[in-house]
Amino acid sequence: MEWKDYADYRQEDFLTDDYFSEWVLRPNKENNAFWEEWQQLYPTRQPIITEARKILLSLEYTREEMPVESYDRIWSVIAEEMETTTPVRKRRWPMALAAAMATGIVAVAALWLFRSKTIPPVYTSQFGENRTLILPDSSKVILGPHSTLRLGSFKEIREVWLEGEAYFNVQHTAVTAVPFIVHAGSLDIEVLGTTFNVQNYTGNTQVVLSSGKIALRRQKERLIMKPGDLVEYKEKEEKYIRREVQPERYASWVKGTLVFEDASLETVAAQVYHQFGIRLVFRDSSLAKEKFSATLTTADQAVVLAAIKEAFSLELTPGADSTYIFTRK
């Protein structure tokens, strides 16, 4: 894939491009890296990219064949758009079609008409961005920075797949037999009516329960959590670590703060990376084990860097590729 392939793309071109659709609906490390770098090279094209993303994410796909009435509705929308963009006069459909394509309407219609398989929505967030999502069952999710949430069909079962961090407020359903399941790494988190925080960044999955009831499942293992429990599952060791905590501390990012209590600088660095997309490097390896306590804003990375620098009387030097190097004086 080459950047020049997309340099002259219009909105409708992006909407019908398979690689662009894959990035929007099925993001991964490879296509994320490509499109992030492409946008840096072509910043003037970003508004077109943004609008095309919105359109793709808003489309509803279905397995069933589209009924005839749906075709009529699409053409009605096109005709309506034409009335607002051109003088009122008798026109032939080929001319209307050509003009509609210029606005991207036909591209959207084509996607709607010819996507035969279900493509559930995928939501992503950038570094430093929180997104508030309302799911089809009215459950609320606050998606943390540098995270991805993929939805299932929500027909026979309510389920989502999380990479990164999210805070869930799950609604009770009229049919209590329908569970809500969060897939995070190799863990399945089953809930009924609950608020909880899930972090799944580095191969370890951490779940903190604020209220309600959660069952963690992995293969044949099942662990019941109560409010105030923190459970961390370590993938490599295949074991659970459980302790009691103050849940609000672990969901503090929802309100725009990072709370560290006796956390190693190594742990702080990992959290800072996921929040801001910057990497902290400690020249003295023993420094990474130092303990740090502070409540800091997520609005300004400079405040976080300054707090670490002052707490340990360190020298701070900017490096390449969003890296910041700390050394002892």
Coordinates of C-alpha atoms in Angstrom, one line a residue:
M1 CA 0.0 0.0 0.0
E2 CA 1.4 3.4 -1.0
W3 CA 0.5 6.8 0.3
K4 CA 0.2 8.3 -3.2
D5 CA -2.6 5.8 -3.9
Y6 CA -4.9 8.0 -1.7
A7 CA -3.6 11.5 -2.3
D8 CA -6.4 12.4 -4.7
Y9 CA -9.2 10.4 -3.1
R10 CA -12.6 12.0 -2.6
Q11 CA -15.0 11.1 0.1
E12 CA -16.9 8.6 -2.0
D13 CA -13.6 7.0 -3.0
F14 CA -12.7 6.4 0.6
L15 CA -16.2 5.0 1.3
T16 CA -15.8 2.3 -1.3
D17 CA -12.2 1.5 -0.6
D18 CA -11.7 -1.9 1.1
Y19 CA -8.5 -1.0 2.9
F20 CA -10.0 2.2 4.3
S21 CA -13.2 0.3 5.4
E22 CA -11.0 -2.3 7.1
W23 CA -9.2 0.4 9.1
V24 CA -12.5 2.0 10.2
L25 CA -14.4 -1.2 11.0
R26 CA -11.6 -3.6 11.8
P27 CA -8.6 -1.6 13.0
N28 CA -5.3 -3.4 13.8
K29 CA -1.7 -2.3 14.4
E30 CA -0.8 -2.5 10.7
N31 CA -3.6 -0.4 9.2
N32 CA -3.6 2.0 12.2
A33 CA 0.1 2.7 11.6
F34 CA -0.5 3.3 7.9
W35 CA -3.5 5.7 8.2
E36 CA -2.0 7.7 11.1
E37 CA 1.2 8.3 9.1
W38 CA -0.8 9.0 5.9
Q39 CA -2.8 11.7 7.7
Q40 CA 0.4 13.3 8.9
L41 CA 1.7 13.4 5.4
Y42 CA -1.6 14.8 4.0
P43 CA -3.1 17.0 6.8
T44 CA -5.4 18.8 4.4
R45 CA -7.2 15.6 3.6
Q46 CA -8.1 14.9 7.3
P47 CA -11.6 16.5 7.1
I48 CA -12.5 14.2 4.3
I49 CA -11.1 11.2 6.2
T50 CA -13.0 12.2 9.3
E51 CA -16.3 12.6 7.5
A52 CA -15.9 9.3 5.7
R53 CA -15.2 7.5 9.0
K54 CA -18.4 9.0 10.5
I55 CA -20.5 7.8 7.5
L56 CA -19.1 4.2 7.7
L57 CA -19.6 3.9 11.4
S58 CA -23.1 5.2 11.2
L59 CA -24.2 2.7 8.5
E60 CA -26.3 -0.3 9.7
Y61 CA -25.6 -3.5 7.9
T62 CA -27.8 -6.6 7.8
R63 CA -27.6 -10.2 6.8
E64 CA -31.0 -10.2 5.2
E65 CA -31.4 -9.2 1.5
M66 CA -32.6 -5.6 1.3
P67 CA -36.4 -5.3 0.4
V68 CA -37.5 -3.4 -2.6
E69 CA -38.8 -0.6 -0.5
S70 CA -35.2 0.1 0.7
Y71 CA -34.1 0.7 -2.9
D72 CA -37.0 3.2 -3.3
R73 CA -35.9 5.0 -0.1
I74 CA -32.3 5.3 -1.3
W75 CA -33.4 6.9 -4.6
S76 CA -35.7 9.2 -2.7
V77 CA -32.8 10.4 -0.6
I78 CA -30.8 11.0 -3.7
A79 CA -33.6 12.9 -5.4
E80 CA -34.2 14.9 -2.3
E81 CA -30.5 15.9 -2.2
M82 CA -30.6 16.9 -5.8
E83 CA -33.5 19.2 -5.1
T84 CA -31.4 21.1 -2.6
T85 CA -28.3 21.3 -4.7
T86 CA -29.6 22.1 -8.2
P87 CA -32.3 24.3 -9.8
V88 CA -35.8 22.7 -9.9
R89 CA -36.2 21.2 -13.4
K90 CA -37.1 18.0 -15.0
R91 CA -34.0 15.8 -15.1
R92 CA -33.1 12.3 -16.2
W93 CA -31.8 9.8 -13.7
P94 CA -28.4 9.4 -15.3
M95 CA -27.7 13.1 -14.8
A96 CA -29.1 13.0 -11.2
L97 CA -26.9 9.9 -10.6
A98 CA -23.8 11.7 -11.8
A99 CA -24.4 14.7 -9.6
A100 CA -25.3 12.6 -6.6
M101 CA -22.0 10.8 -6.9
A102 CA -20.2 14.1 -6.6
T103 CA -21.7 14.5 -3.1
G104 CA -20.9 10.9 -2.1
I105 CA -24.6 9.9 -1.7
V106 CA -24.4 7.1 -4.2
A107 CA -21.2 5.7 -2.5
V108 CA -23.2 5.4 0.7
A109 CA -26.1 3.8 -1.1
A110 CA -23.8 1.3 -2.8
L111 CA -22.3 0.3 0.6
W112 CA -25.7 -0.1 2.0
L113 CA -27.0 -2.1 -1.0
F114 CA -24.0 -4.4 -1.6
R115 CA -22.7 -5.2 1.9
S116 CA -24.3 -8.6 2.4
K117 CA -22.6 -9.6 5.6
T118 CA -23.0 -8.2 9.1
I119 CA -20.2 -5.8 10.1
P120 CA -20.9 -4.7 13.7
P121 CA -19.5 -1.3 14.5
V122 CA -16.0 -0.8 15.9
Y123 CA -15.2 2.3 18.0
T124 CA -11.7 3.5 18.5
S125 CA -10.1 6.4 20.5
Q126 CA -6.9 8.2 20.0
F127 CA -4.2 9.1 22.5
G128 CA -5.6 11.7 25.0
E129 CA -9.2 11.0 23.9
N130 CA -12.2 9.6 25.9
R131 CA -15.3 8.6 24.0
T132 CA -18.8 8.2 25.5
L133 CA -20.8 5.5 23.8
I134 CA -24.5 4.5 24.2
L135 CA -24.9 0.8 23.2
P136 CA -28.0 -0.7 21.5
D137 CA -29.4 -1.8 24.9
S138 CA -28.8 1.7 26.4
S139 CA -25.8 0.6 28.4
K140 CA -23.2 3.4 28.6
V141 CA -19.5 3.0 27.9
I142 CA -16.7 5.5 28.4
L143 CA -13.9 4.3 26.1
G144 CA -10.5 5.3 27.4
P145 CA -7.5 6.6 25.3
H146 CA -5.8 4.4 22.8
S147 CA -8.6 1.8 23.0
T148 CA -10.9 -0.2 20.7
L149 CA -14.4 -1.5 21.4
R150 CA -16.1 -3.9 18.9
L151 CA -19.8 -4.7 19.3
G152 CA -21.5 -8.0 18.6
S153 CA -25.0 -8.2 17.1
F154 CA -26.8 -7.6 20.4
K155 CA -29.6 -9.8 19.2
E156 CA -29.3 -13.2 21.0
I157 CA -26.6 -12.0 23.4
R158 CA -25.1 -8.7 24.4
E159 CA -21.3 -8.9 24.0
V160 CA -18.4 -6.6 23.2
W161 CA -14.7 -7.1 22.6
L162 CA -12.3 -4.6 24.3
E163 CA -8.7 -3.7 23.7
G164 CA -7.5 -1.0 26.0
E165 CA -9.6 0.5 28.8
A166 CA -13.2 1.3 29.3
Y167 CA -15.7 2.1 32.1
F168 CA -19.0 0.3 31.7
N169 CA -22.5 1.1 33.1
V170 CA -24.5 -1.9 32.1
Q171 CA -28.3 -1.7 32.0
H172 CA -30.7 -4.4 33.3
T173 CA -32.7 -5.9 30.5
A174 CA -36.4 -6.8 30.5
V175 CA -35.3 -10.3 29.7
T176 CA -32.9 -11.1 32.6
A177 CA -31.7 -14.2 30.8
V178 CA -29.8 -12.1 28.3
P179 CA -26.3 -11.5 29.8
F180 CA -23.8 -8.8 29.0
I181 CA -20.3 -10.2 28.2
V182 CA -17.1 -8.2 27.8
H183 CA -14.3 -10.2 26.1
A184 CA -10.9 -8.8 27.3
G185 CA -7.9 -10.9 26.3
S186 CA -8.6 -14.5 27.3
L187 CA -11.1 -13.4 30.0
D188 CA -14.9 -13.2 29.6
I189 CA -16.6 -10.8 32.0
E190 CA -20.3 -11.6 32.5
V191 CA -22.5 -9.0 34.1
L192 CA -26.2 -8.2 34.6
G193 CA -26.5 -4.6 36.0
T194 CA -23.2 -3.2 37.0
T195 CA -20.6 -0.5 36.9
F196 CA -17.0 -1.5 36.4
N197 CA -13.6 -0.6 34.9
V198 CA -11.7 -2.9 32.6
Q199 CA -8.1 -2.4 31.5
N200 CA -6.7 -4.7 28.8
Y201 CA -3.5 -3.2 27.3
T202 CA -0.4 -5.4 27.8
G203 CA -1.5 -9.0 28.0
N204 CA -2.7 -8.6 31.6
T205 CA -6.4 -7.9 32.1
Q206 CA -7.5 -5.8 35.2
V207 CA -11.1 -5.6 36.3
V208 CA -12.4 -3.3 39.1
L209 CA -16.0 -3.6 40.2
S210 CA -17.7 -0.5 41.5
S211 CA -21.2 -1.9 42.0
G212 CA -23.3 -4.9 41.1
K213 CA -22.0 -8.4 40.3
I214 CA -19.5 -9.8 37.9
A215 CA -18.5 -13.3 37.0
L216 CA -15.1 -13.7 35.3
R217 CA -14.8 -16.8 33.1
R218 CA -11.8 -18.4 31.5
Q219 CA -12.2 -21.9 30.0
K220 CA -13.7 -23.8 33.0
E221 CA -12.7 -21.4 35.7
R222 CA -15.3 -19.0 37.1
L223 CA -14.6 -16.2 39.7
I224 CA -17.3 -14.1 41.3
M225 CA -16.4 -10.5 42.1
K226 CA -18.0 -8.2 44.7
P227 CA -18.0 -4.4 44.8
G228 CA -14.6 -3.1 45.7
D229 CA -12.7 -6.1 44.3
L230 CA -9.8 -5.7 41.9
V231 CA -8.9 -8.8 39.9
E232 CA -5.9 -8.9 37.6
Y233 CA -5.4 -11.8 35.3
K234 CA -1.8 -12.4 34.2
E235 CA -1.7 -14.1 30.8
K236 CA 1.8 -15.5 30.9
E237 CA 1.4 -17.0 34.4
E238 CA -2.3 -17.9 33.8
K239 CA -3.3 -16.9 37.4
Y240 CA -5.6 -14.4 39.1
I241 CA -4.5 -11.8 41.7
R242 CA -7.3 -10.4 43.8
R243 CA -7.4 -7.6 46.3
E244 CA -9.8 -4.9 47.7
V245 CA -9.4 -1.4 46.5
Q246 CA -11.2 2.0 46.2
P247 CA -12.9 1.6 42.8
E248 CA -13.2 5.3 42.2
R249 CA -9.4 5.6 42.0
Y250 CA -9.2 3.2 39.1
A251 CA -12.0 5.0 37.1
S252 CA -10.6 8.5 37.9
W253 CA -9.6 8.9 34.2
V254 CA -13.3 9.1 33.4
K255 CA -13.3 12.5 35.2
G256 CA -10.1 13.7 33.7
T257 CA -7.6 12.7 36.4
L258 CA -4.9 10.1 36.9
V259 CA -4.5 8.9 40.5
F260 CA -1.2 7.2 41.5
E261 CA -0.8 5.8 45.0
D262 CA 2.6 4.3 45.7
A263 CA 2.9 3.2 42.0
S264 CA 6.2 2.3 40.5
L265 CA 7.5 4.8 37.8
E266 CA 7.4 1.8 35.5
T267 CA 3.7 1.5 36.1
V268 CA 3.3 5.3 35.7
A269 CA 5.1 5.2 32.4
A270 CA 2.7 2.6 31.0
Q271 CA -0.3 4.6 32.1
V272 CA 1.2 7.8 30.6
Y273 CA 1.8 6.1 27.3
H274 CA -1.8 4.9 27.0
Q275 CA -3.1 8.3 28.0
F276 CA -0.8 10.6 25.9
G277 CA 1.1 8.4 23.5
I278 CA 4.4 9.4 24.9
R279 CA 7.2 7.1 26.1
L280 CA 9.1 7.7 29.3
V281 CA 12.7 6.4 29.5
F282 CA 14.6 6.1 32.8
R283 CA 18.4 6.0 32.2
D284 CA 18.9 4.6 35.7
S285 CA 17.1 1.2 35.8
S286 CA 16.6 1.5 39.5
L287 CA 14.6 4.7 38.9
A288 CA 11.8 2.7 37.2
K289 CA 11.2 1.0 40.6
E290 CA 10.8 4.2 42.6
K291 CA 7.3 4.8 44.1
F292 CA 5.2 7.7 43.0
S293 CA 2.0 9.2 44.5
A294 CA 0.1 12.0 42.9
T295 CA -3.3 13.1 41.4
L296 CA -2.7 14.7 38.0
T297 CA -4.9 16.0 35.2
T298 CA -5.2 14.1 31.9
A299 CA -5.6 17.4 30.1
D300 CA -1.9 18.4 29.9
Q301 CA 1.0 16.0 29.5
A302 CA 3.4 18.7 30.5
V303 CA 1.9 18.8 34.0
V304 CA 2.5 15.0 34.4
L305 CA 6.1 15.3 33.1
A306 CA 6.9 18.2 35.5
A307 CA 5.4 16.3 38.5
I308 CA 7.6 13.3 37.9
K309 CA 10.7 15.5 37.3
E310 CA 10.1 17.5 40.5
A311 CA 9.2 14.5 42.7
F312 CA 12.6 12.9 42.2
S313 CA 14.8 15.9 41.3
L314 CA 15.4 14.6 37.8
E315 CA 16.7 16.0 34.5
L316 CA 14.2 15.8 31.7
T317 CA 15.3 15.7 28.1
P318 CA 13.0 15.3 25.0
G319 CA 14.0 12.5 22.7
A320 CA 13.0 11.4 19.3
D321 CA 9.6 9.9 18.4
S322 CA 7.6 11.3 21.4
T323 CA 10.2 10.0 23.9
Y324 CA 11.1 11.8 27.2
I325 CA 14.3 10.8 29.0
F326 CA 14.7 11.1 32.8
T327 CA 18.1 11.0 34.4
R328 CA 19.3 11.6 37.9
K329 CA 21.1 14.9 38.6

